[in-house]
């Protein structure tokens, strides 16, 4: 079983469109996991029918038991996050501000404060429109993606892949370079970096790759819209060569990328031309690269 | 020497867990005593952040001198392991524990 | 007047809008642009100026003083973030994991963990004719954007008068950094694309703004490329659409080179004018 993780340092590079295309091409051979929980858009292309849904708990926030509270204000004095205010003569917690440090709980003289696990969203196991299984999640407002949620989504995908003897897990990875992306990459067999030839695109590619390198993972790169700035594209290819990153494909600027999305389709379903061909070839190429790994 | 493995089970034949911080189990093999100990690390699932340092500390408490894992620890975890004097070897994520041990003995694993 | 520009996801044109709108305002009046996307600030690729001020920004973290420490283990127990870890006879502090809650420090029975300032990033102020440009950047390895965003907001509030037009480029998403970046704004512009992804992420952003009880309007970027669902949704829910920025490959090309777009494409300038007028009207009614 091979775990293929698709990431991109910055948003808007086409990462999800590419991942969803791979998910369609892999068909029944793969379990799909959407770990880009902050902008979980893959379901819009995969049209999943939810088969199982569960609450997801992460982090803690303080809660005041008004029956025990004497309004002594010690909690509000120690809180560094302005999370405790007095409303109608009663101390209460603003959970959007609470960081969950638990300092208030520790200093409360009458044990009126307890730390409660926060229900920050839901995670799902679904059947996609092409019949393969997808694990995904939705976060509530102000809730942050975390290594924990990514690990949860990935673990479920792995369990399903193992139980059903699947060859691949295809993962839409988290953005940035923090805890969620570390968790996305953890355990990966191969990493696909999707980038675009802009000044910020190149910068973010390098930053994301430092993490991939730190974990000693094999990686390849797809340059999207390579023809909008051929100078930066050259710089990207130079970087790929220096770092021995496989250059999987360069995709041209093509409005079908967006049009496919508008019809709720992946590129390989909508497009019939060169764009589709390049993505089909990319997936074949990745399968070979993973095999020899 | 005490060698720790990140694993998905508690036996010599179990699969390795390629992850470090969020590994399901830690298996410690004491070469001198030829003795196995396992630690159930699955509670780590409840930690939103900071799984790496927490697991590293656990290794220290288990007295491990060498760690064998898959991808390798993240930055914070690497610091704790270094301070704790634990040497890390990576690249054993897809093996069974037994195979990982043999690979380590034959110098086939890369030091992190 | 504080205007924040936000979007549910990255890559929808937030930076393009904030830099171009700033430059347009600057043709007639003083304007302040602040890049609050502190993990990845890139407005500076489009707006240059002379560096007039630089400040190092700090957060408070505990520092272990071992002389009086009895290794009682309280600090480790009191830290909910695993930022303080006891390894035998030594304590390790992980600044990136620390939320500066002070619990370990103030609850330490021997006062062995005083809080000290630690560098988390820097703030730079640039000046170019009518534009003041503020950019804060987190140091590599720092994970918490919120404290730096809060300090940057304070700086801008103290440095410029109330009436000055201030444009804030917010971080993407709907989590804590966006909330911190938008909670003091008078008006929020949500930028989106006319696609299913755009609409889905816009709805999440709108939910967030409603939760924060903020006034907001929508700007549709790359208008013409997708479908009418975003327009229909906004009309049905009485959400003002401030502008529709036409789709053009030329925008992608100019952006990739770090150049402004409105000076090259008149249709875009017209749309930005609409946003400008909308903001100036808000200012009068305030």
XYZ file of C-alpha atoms in Angstrom:
691
model
C 0.000 0.000 0.000
C 1.463 3.335 -1.072
C 0.573 6.663 0.400
C 0.720 9.554 -2.073
C 0.418 13.031 -0.597
C -0.237 16.115 -2.738
C 0.792 19.460 -1.245
C 1.435 23.044 -2.338
C 2.915 25.832 -0.258
C 0.346 28.425 -1.326
C -3.337 28.346 -2.233
C -4.808 28.545 -5.714
C -2.200 26.441 -7.512
C -4.687 23.764 -8.579
C -3.664 21.181 -5.995
C -7.189 19.951 -5.291
C -8.126 19.727 -8.997
C -5.019 17.633 -9.656
C -5.593 15.403 -6.617
C -9.229 14.797 -7.550
C -8.154 13.828 -11.079
C -5.762 11.255 -9.633
C -8.576 10.015 -7.412
C -10.730 9.410 -10.499
C -7.894 7.810 -12.467
C -6.992 5.478 -9.607
C -10.630 4.446 -9.284
C -11.139 1.351 -7.224
C -7.428 0.939 -6.491
C -7.390 3.831 -4.032
C -8.833 5.296 -0.877
C -9.059 9.095 -0.959
C -8.326 11.329 2.034
C -8.943 15.085 2.111
C -6.567 16.495 4.735
C -6.836 20.083 3.476
C -9.461 20.597 6.135
C -9.195 24.407 6.197
C -10.392 24.574 2.586
C -11.896 21.144 2.138
C -13.084 21.475 -1.442
C -12.424 18.059 -2.898
C -15.942 16.857 -2.077
C -17.254 19.391 -4.619
C -15.554 17.385 -7.365
C -16.029 13.886 -5.941
C -19.667 14.315 -4.947
C -19.444 11.937 -1.986
C -22.439 10.273 -0.437
C -21.865 10.183 3.310
C -22.033 6.681 4.782
C -20.682 7.393 8.222
C -20.382 10.641 10.129
C -18.818 11.309 13.535
C -18.160 14.321 15.703
C -14.573 15.362 16.044
C -13.213 16.638 19.346
C -9.998 18.572 19.587
C -8.428 20.814 22.137
C -10.146 22.031 25.268
C -11.843 25.208 26.425
C -12.742 26.320 29.912
C -16.289 26.179 31.244
C -17.557 27.847 34.406
C -20.130 26.135 36.590
C -22.286 29.097 37.626
C -23.665 27.255 40.636
C -20.230 26.914 42.171
C -18.688 30.190 40.975
C -18.352 32.902 43.628
C -17.334 35.565 41.076
C -14.044 36.129 42.907
C -12.409 37.093 39.585
C -9.144 35.255 40.187
C -9.637 33.409 36.873
C -10.109 36.614 34.912
C -6.967 38.057 36.531
C -4.736 35.228 35.368
C -6.218 34.799 31.871
C -3.881 36.282 29.245
C -6.377 35.897 26.379
C -9.305 38.097 27.472
C -11.438 34.982 27.412
C -13.224 35.619 30.705
C -15.675 38.457 31.002
C -18.437 39.421 33.390
C -21.912 39.331 31.867
C -24.867 40.170 34.140
C -22.620 39.899 37.215
C -21.561 36.403 36.259
C -18.086 35.387 35.033
C -18.270 33.505 31.783
C -15.949 32.164 29.076
C -15.755 33.444 25.522
C -14.752 30.207 23.845
C -13.566 31.924 20.629
C -10.863 33.609 22.725
C -10.040 30.695 25.040
C -6.737 29.032 24.162
C -7.337 26.070 26.446
C -4.281 26.644 28.645
C -6.203 25.648 31.780
C -4.587 28.288 34.011
C -8.019 29.444 35.260
C -8.998 25.889 36.146
C -5.866 25.505 38.258
C -6.337 28.697 40.268
C -10.081 28.561 40.865
C -10.464 28.251 44.662
C -13.861 26.522 44.460
C -13.232 24.210 41.497
C -15.948 25.861 39.443
C -13.952 25.665 36.205
C -13.437 22.566 34.128
C -11.797 22.037 30.770
C -14.169 20.606 28.198
C -13.215 18.882 24.987
C -14.349 20.995 22.074
C -16.484 19.592 19.302
C -14.745 21.366 16.428
C -16.359 19.637 13.491
C -17.252 16.338 11.900
C -15.437 13.709 9.901
C -16.964 11.391 7.320
C -16.510 8.198 5.389
C -18.220 8.496 2.010
C -18.694 6.809 -1.347
C -17.650 9.087 -4.205
C -19.485 9.419 -7.492
C -17.107 6.940 -9.120
C -17.583 4.462 -6.303
C -14.321 4.683 -4.381
C -14.161 5.561 -0.717
C -13.224 8.976 0.596
C -12.454 10.155 4.120
C -12.976 13.858 4.728
C -13.863 16.395 7.415
C -15.559 19.707 8.021
C -14.485 22.183 10.688
C -16.686 24.635 12.559
C -16.055 28.393 12.662
C -12.852 29.549 14.272
C -11.738 25.948 14.630
C -8.239 25.324 13.462
C -7.001 22.349 11.556
C -4.621 20.326 13.677
C -2.203 17.470 13.455
C -4.762 15.497 15.365
C -7.559 15.917 12.829
C -5.250 15.151 9.915
C -4.000 12.041 11.726
C -7.594 10.970 12.329
C -8.579 11.329 8.651
C -5.418 9.566 7.523
C -5.733 6.723 10.013
C -9.253 5.990 8.871
C -8.114 6.029 5.236
C -5.230 3.684 6.070
C -7.430 1.299 7.958
C -9.869 1.171 5.021
C -7.042 0.710 2.517
C -5.612 -2.145 4.535
C -8.918 -3.900 5.176
C -9.841 -3.709 1.493
C -6.395 -4.425 0.043
C -6.077 -1.156 -1.834
C -2.859 -0.223 -3.647
C -2.974 3.494 -2.959
C -4.069 6.164 -0.555
C -4.320 9.522 -2.303
C -4.150 12.441 0.087
C -4.983 16.085 -0.514
C -2.483 17.553 1.959
C -2.746 20.572 4.244
C -1.288 23.974 3.358
C 1.516 25.826 5.113
C 4.426 24.315 7.018
C 2.912 23.813 10.484
C 1.672 20.850 12.493
C -1.123 19.812 10.037
C 1.208 19.459 7.074
C 3.761 17.572 9.187
C 0.963 15.193 10.053
C -0.094 15.001 6.363
C 3.417 14.030 5.310
C 4.052 11.623 8.150
C 4.080 8.096 6.748
C 4.025 9.171 3.085
C 5.486 6.979 0.347
C 5.673 9.793 -2.181
C 4.974 13.529 -2.223
C 3.602 15.477 -5.184
C 4.232 19.231 -5.037
C 1.908 21.389 -7.133
C 3.184 24.881 -7.866
C 2.786 27.799 -10.262
C 5.459 30.027 -11.792
C 4.955 33.215 -9.792
C 7.421 34.826 -7.408
C 5.394 33.701 -4.404
C 4.784 30.264 -5.944
C 8.494 29.525 -6.179
C 9.148 30.848 -2.701
C 6.394 28.714 -1.194
C 7.541 25.650 -3.130
C 10.994 25.936 -1.602
C 9.560 26.395 1.848
C 7.279 23.368 1.542
C 10.136 21.285 0.172
C 12.359 21.953 3.202
C 9.824 19.978 5.203
C 9.660 17.141 2.657
C 13.440 16.975 2.700
C 13.583 16.915 6.470
C 11.465 13.783 6.460
C 13.607 12.214 3.751
C 10.654 11.729 1.446
C 10.810 11.232 -2.315
C 9.050 13.965 -4.213
C 7.943 15.071 -7.652
C 6.577 18.357 -8.907
C 3.790 19.468 -11.238
C 4.123 23.022 -12.527
C 0.681 24.410 -13.274
C 0.192 27.329 -15.700
C 3.880 26.977 -16.643
C 3.440 29.311 -19.631
C 2.283 32.417 -17.732
C 5.882 33.151 -16.793
C 8.503 31.051 -18.524
C 11.363 32.750 -16.664
C 10.081 31.633 -13.261
C 9.288 28.202 -14.760
C 12.964 27.908 -15.692
C 13.940 28.826 -12.133
C 11.572 26.190 -10.782
C 13.003 23.499 -13.064
C 16.500 24.487 -12.027
C 15.498 24.099 -8.386
C 13.946 20.684 -9.107
C 17.153 19.516 -10.764
C 19.329 20.764 -7.922
C 17.228 18.926 -5.370
C 16.665 15.779 -7.483
C 12.913 16.271 -7.413
C 11.166 14.470 -10.299
C 9.690 16.968 -12.749
C 6.433 15.131 -13.392
C 4.701 17.569 -15.725
C 4.254 21.161 -16.803
C 0.596 22.020 -17.394
C -0.330 24.965 -19.642
C -2.627 27.811 -18.597
C -6.013 26.425 -19.590
C -9.444 27.710 -18.655
C -10.777 24.174 -18.758
C -9.093 23.793 -15.369
C -11.700 26.132 -13.901
C -14.532 25.174 -16.254
C -14.315 21.537 -15.195
C -14.703 22.659 -11.593
C -17.759 24.717 -12.525
C -19.453 21.548 -13.721
C -18.400 19.704 -10.569
C -16.060 17.542 -12.622
C -12.403 16.679 -12.469
C -10.162 17.690 -15.353
C -9.857 14.132 -16.640
C -13.633 13.869 -16.869
C -14.233 17.258 -18.480
C -11.267 17.925 -20.714
C -10.571 15.913 -23.843
C -7.360 17.544 -24.975
C -3.775 17.985 -23.967
C -4.538 18.911 -20.347
C -6.243 15.582 -19.754
C -3.439 13.731 -21.502
C -0.807 15.404 -19.323
C -2.635 14.514 -16.135
C -3.222 10.918 -17.216
C 0.497 10.651 -18.002
C 1.387 12.263 -14.658
C -0.580 9.647 -12.763
C 1.074 6.812 -14.729
C 4.442 8.382 -14.067
C 3.755 8.696 -10.340
C 2.678 5.052 -10.144
C 5.989 4.000 -11.713
C 7.971 6.243 -9.387
C 6.165 4.862 -6.362
C 6.688 1.287 -7.492
C 10.456 1.679 -7.723
C 10.502 3.356 -4.336
C 21.521 -1.726 24.543
C 17.837 -0.759 24.687
C 16.302 -0.251 21.272
C 12.906 1.374 20.744
C 10.712 0.772 17.704
C 7.617 2.717 16.599
C 5.099 -0.012 15.855
C 1.493 -0.861 15.105
C 1.481 -3.882 17.420
C 3.257 -5.441 20.358
C 5.111 -8.349 18.778
C 8.359 -9.137 17.006
C 6.253 -9.791 13.912
C 4.200 -6.606 14.131
C 4.386 -3.945 11.464
C 6.384 -0.811 12.067
C 4.484 2.487 12.341
C 6.263 4.921 10.011
C 5.156 7.851 12.153
C 7.107 8.940 15.175
C 5.036 11.347 17.304
C 1.722 9.647 16.681
C 2.965 6.051 16.671
C 0.477 3.572 18.104
C 2.952 1.582 20.181
C 6.527 1.825 21.304
C 8.295 -1.500 21.526
C 11.521 -1.632 23.539
C 13.949 -4.471 23.024
C 16.633 -4.928 25.658
C 19.472 -6.716 23.861
C 21.377 -7.729 27.010
C 18.379 -9.266 28.739
C 16.777 -10.365 25.445
C 13.581 -8.878 26.788
C 10.609 -7.125 25.185
C 8.518 -4.324 26.629
C 5.723 -2.513 24.909
C 4.133 0.817 25.634
C 0.649 1.700 24.396
C 0.959 5.215 22.965
C -2.532 5.419 21.485
C -3.642 8.112 23.927
C -1.520 10.486 21.851
C -4.443 10.628 19.429
C -6.069 13.073 21.840
C -3.271 15.625 21.557
C -3.970 18.364 19.012
C -0.354 19.562 18.931
C 2.977 18.612 20.452
C 2.717 14.846 19.905
C 6.408 14.625 18.954
C 7.947 16.029 22.168
C 5.513 13.992 24.271
C 6.463 10.716 22.601
C 10.155 11.618 22.839
C 9.807 12.086 26.548
C 8.149 8.691 26.768
C 11.144 7.128 25.039
C 13.421 8.724 27.587
C 11.351 7.324 30.422
C 11.483 3.894 28.844
C 15.262 4.189 28.883
C 15.765 3.768 25.130
C 19.215 4.467 23.729
C 18.347 3.909 20.083
C 15.161 4.709 18.169
C 14.174 2.897 14.989
C 11.320 4.482 13.041
C 10.031 5.352 9.561
C 10.119 8.988 8.507
C 11.899 10.427 11.490
C 10.975 12.864 14.247
C 9.968 16.499 13.598
C 12.064 19.423 14.838
C 10.874 19.617 18.442
C 10.945 15.875 18.910
C 14.452 15.716 17.451
C 15.603 18.238 20.078
C 14.214 16.179 22.944
C 15.742 12.980 21.582
C 19.087 14.652 21.192
C 18.998 15.988 24.763
C 17.926 12.583 25.978
C 20.871 11.043 24.152
C 18.707 8.832 21.946
C 20.128 8.047 18.508
C 17.505 7.863 15.744
C 17.576 5.589 12.712
C 15.005 6.003 9.952
C 13.719 4.257 6.847
C 12.123 1.257 8.540
C 8.521 2.445 8.086
C 7.425 -0.314 5.735
C 9.080 -3.246 7.548
C 8.139 -5.633 10.292
C 9.835 -5.072 13.640
C 12.036 -8.129 13.141
C 13.174 -6.919 9.720
C 13.788 -3.436 11.063
C 16.043 -4.856 13.783
C 18.014 -6.893 11.262
C 18.330 -3.901 8.953
C 19.655 -1.866 11.884
C 22.160 -4.573 12.826
C 23.391 -4.711 9.236
C 23.807 -0.931 9.095
C 21.114 -0.636 6.463
C 19.226 2.182 8.197
C 20.124 5.813 7.909
C 20.971 7.793 11.031
C 18.700 10.843 11.356
C -11.386 53.557 8.621
C -10.209 49.966 8.711
C -10.949 47.747 5.713
C -9.892 44.096 5.886
C -9.620 41.963 2.769
C -10.194 38.292 3.446
C -11.059 35.072 1.661
C -12.128 31.602 2.703
C -9.209 29.980 0.941
C -5.853 31.014 -0.455
C -5.167 31.862 -4.087
C -8.344 33.813 -4.813
C -6.642 37.163 -5.424
C -6.544 38.697 -1.956
C -3.078 40.157 -2.363
C -3.797 41.345 -5.911
C -6.876 43.206 -4.667
C -5.277 44.756 -1.592
C -2.162 46.002 -3.389
C -4.017 47.367 -6.419
C -6.732 49.004 -4.335
C -4.058 50.611 -2.166
C -2.264 51.989 -5.204
C -5.531 53.376 -6.571
C -6.368 55.134 -3.290
C -2.848 56.537 -3.209
C -3.481 58.445 -6.433
C -5.632 60.872 -4.431
C -4.977 60.455 -0.714
C -2.883 58.894 2.024
C -3.467 55.204 2.542
C -1.989 52.528 4.781
C -1.598 48.935 3.616
C -0.883 46.293 6.266
C -0.020 42.733 5.361
C -1.372 40.544 8.176
C -0.644 37.289 6.372
C 2.349 37.078 8.700
C 3.292 33.514 7.790
C 3.613 34.363 4.140
C 3.478 38.122 3.572
C 3.887 38.884 -0.119
C 2.247 42.260 -0.661
C 5.804 43.577 -0.607
C 6.412 41.992 -4.000
C 3.969 44.523 -5.449
C 4.364 47.606 -3.255
C 7.859 48.911 -2.664
C 9.034 51.859 -0.668
C 11.707 53.258 1.547
C 12.165 51.494 4.874
C 11.332 54.032 7.588
C 11.037 51.826 10.648
C 11.754 48.312 11.801
C 10.754 46.775 15.125
C 11.491 43.344 16.510
C 8.368 41.728 17.944
C 8.470 39.492 20.986
C 6.356 36.965 22.756
C 6.816 35.916 26.368
C 8.151 32.454 27.114
C 9.421 30.782 30.301
C 13.132 30.428 30.919
C 14.390 27.710 33.216
C 16.620 28.842 36.055
C 17.953 25.652 37.532
C 19.479 26.890 40.799
C 16.322 26.870 42.884
C 14.428 24.276 40.842
C 13.515 21.171 42.807
C 12.383 19.244 39.699
C 8.942 18.853 41.264
C 7.309 18.432 37.842
C 4.516 20.978 38.446
C 5.405 23.048 35.370
C 5.156 20.103 33.032
C 1.814 19.190 34.566
C 0.554 22.770 34.279
C 1.439 23.146 30.603
C -1.413 21.962 28.392
C 0.691 22.394 25.257
C 3.721 20.177 25.996
C 5.905 23.247 25.724
C 7.697 22.402 28.977
C 9.145 18.937 29.222
C 11.145 17.444 32.051
C 13.816 14.981 31.045
C 15.381 13.507 34.158
C 17.231 16.373 35.787
C 16.705 18.937 33.084
C 13.821 21.032 31.795
C 13.307 21.761 28.121
C 11.195 24.674 26.889
C 9.760 24.662 23.347
C 9.066 28.270 22.427
C 7.029 27.403 19.304
C 4.594 25.337 21.335
C 4.266 27.939 24.109
C 1.046 29.997 24.107
C 2.371 32.521 26.674
C -0.330 31.657 29.204
C 2.117 32.169 32.147
C 0.712 29.169 34.065
C 4.016 27.273 34.387
C 5.806 30.427 35.455
C 3.368 31.847 37.995
C 2.461 28.473 39.492
C 6.072 27.366 39.943
C 6.617 26.983 43.723
C 10.252 28.117 43.516
C 9.863 30.816 40.820
C 12.288 28.955 38.612
C 10.552 29.760 35.343
C 10.534 33.548 34.901
C 8.902 34.779 31.673
C 11.281 36.467 29.263
C 10.707 38.059 25.855
C 11.641 35.944 22.875
C 11.797 37.154 19.297
C 8.936 35.842 17.158
C 9.194 38.093 14.138
C 9.647 41.615 12.855
C 7.529 44.525 11.735
C 8.670 46.827 8.943
C 7.188 50.097 7.835
C 7.816 51.435 4.343
C 6.855 54.734 2.765
C 6.284 55.496 -0.900
C 4.644 58.856 -1.589
C 1.052 58.483 -0.327
C 1.426 54.850 0.668
C 2.526 53.638 4.063
C 3.113 49.920 3.932
C 3.408 47.754 7.057
C 4.627 44.211 6.824
C 4.993 41.783 9.718
C 6.751 38.500 9.231
C 6.938 35.536 11.580
C 10.367 34.010 11.995
C 10.794 30.576 10.460
C 9.743 27.862 12.880
C 7.290 30.090 14.756
C 3.848 28.602 14.494
C 1.518 31.037 16.191
C 0.411 33.890 14.011
C -2.159 35.391 16.375
C 0.133 37.282 18.804
C 2.048 38.935 15.947
C -1.180 39.889 14.150
C -2.501 41.439 17.382
C 0.696 43.448 17.927
C 0.711 44.611 14.312
C -2.902 45.774 14.580
C -1.983 47.723 17.733
C 0.965 49.333 15.975
C -1.149 50.498 13.035
C -3.866 51.775 15.382
C -1.362 53.857 17.357
C 0.680 55.109 14.403
C -2.050 56.425 12.093
C -5.069 58.643 12.653
C -8.570 57.211 12.873
C -9.711 58.740 9.583
C -6.849 57.455 7.444
C -7.918 54.715 5.054
C -6.275 51.514 6.264
C -6.348 48.373 4.181
C -5.478 45.049 5.809
C -4.504 41.967 3.838
C -5.796 39.173 6.115
C -4.505 35.597 6.218
C -6.594 33.016 4.340
C -9.032 30.584 5.962
C -11.610 30.879 8.738
C -9.534 30.026 11.811
C -8.019 32.072 14.648
C -5.568 34.179 12.590
C -8.389 35.488 10.344
C -10.565 36.246 13.342
C -7.711 38.171 14.963
C -7.042 40.048 11.715
C -10.650 41.060 11.084
C -12.158 41.592 14.513
C -11.298 45.309 14.711
C -12.151 46.145 11.089
C -14.984 48.548 10.228
C -15.730 46.722 6.998
C -14.610 43.464 5.434
C -14.230 42.710 1.750
C -14.502 39.006 0.986
C -12.894 38.098 -2.292
C -13.928 34.980 -4.136
C -14.050 33.295 -7.537
C -17.264 32.455 -9.430
C -16.692 28.703 -9.103
C -18.036 25.957 -6.835
C -14.828 26.111 -4.736
C -15.178 29.871 -4.521
C -18.812 29.702 -3.463
C -18.236 26.989 -0.868
C -15.340 28.856 0.741
C -17.241 32.152 0.536
C -20.129 30.663 2.501
C -17.722 29.614 5.263
C -16.182 33.096 5.305
C -19.647 34.680 5.475
C -20.606 32.457 8.413
C -17.453 33.631 10.187
C -18.222 37.302 9.527
C -21.782 36.869 10.778
C -20.474 35.213 13.942
C -18.205 38.227 14.446
C -21.142 40.558 13.635
C -19.215 42.358 10.921
C -20.374 44.373 7.929
C -19.038 42.913 4.724
C -19.301 42.918 0.945
C -18.123 40.589 -1.787
C -15.733 41.114 -4.677
C -15.823 38.491 -7.420
C -12.434 37.894 -8.995
C -11.873 36.201 -12.366
C -15.448 37.099 -13.236
C -16.677 35.340 -16.360
C -14.748 32.123 -15.904
C -17.231 30.050 -13.933
C -20.973 30.309 -13.405
C -23.508 32.679 -11.831
C -23.960 30.820 -8.557
C -21.940 33.297 -6.483
C -23.905 36.247 -7.889
C -27.221 34.458 -7.324
C -26.241 33.518 -3.792
C -25.262 37.090 -2.885
C -28.427 38.572 -4.420
C -30.655 36.087 -2.662
C -29.018 36.826 0.693
C -28.829 40.621 0.260
C -25.055 40.655 0.300
C -23.610 43.599 -1.614
C -21.357 42.740 -4.565
C -18.869 45.598 -4.684
C -17.153 44.676 -7.923
C -16.668 41.994 -10.547
C -13.063 41.852 -11.652
C -12.940 40.367 -15.160
C -10.979 37.185 -15.824
C -7.856 37.656 -17.877
C -4.749 35.662 -18.480
C -2.863 38.939 -18.440
C -3.613 39.328 -14.705
C -1.940 35.979 -13.999
C 1.083 37.061 -16.040
C 1.426 40.450 -14.339
C 0.932 38.875 -10.924
C 3.615 36.286 -11.612
C 6.098 39.103 -12.237
C 5.090 41.062 -9.145
C 3.450 43.899 -11.105
C 0.273 45.893 -10.469
C -2.606 45.081 -12.814
C -5.030 47.998 -12.766
C -2.648 50.382 -14.499
C -2.445 47.971 -17.436
C -6.073 46.861 -17.701
C -8.688 49.689 -17.786
C -11.660 47.380 -17.045
C -10.023 46.417 -13.766
C -9.421 50.028 -12.873
C -13.158 50.708 -13.385
C -14.068 47.905 -10.996
C -11.568 49.083 -8.373
C -13.081 52.573 -8.622
C -16.428 51.071 -7.630
C -14.857 49.557 -4.517
C -13.151 52.831 -3.715
C -16.418 54.762 -4.003
C -18.202 52.227 -1.842
C -15.583 52.598 0.885
C -15.646 56.404 0.720
C -19.437 56.341 1.094
C -19.099 54.151 4.160
C -16.714 56.678 5.565
C -19.240 59.480 5.177
C -22.100 57.547 6.714
C -19.927 56.591 9.676
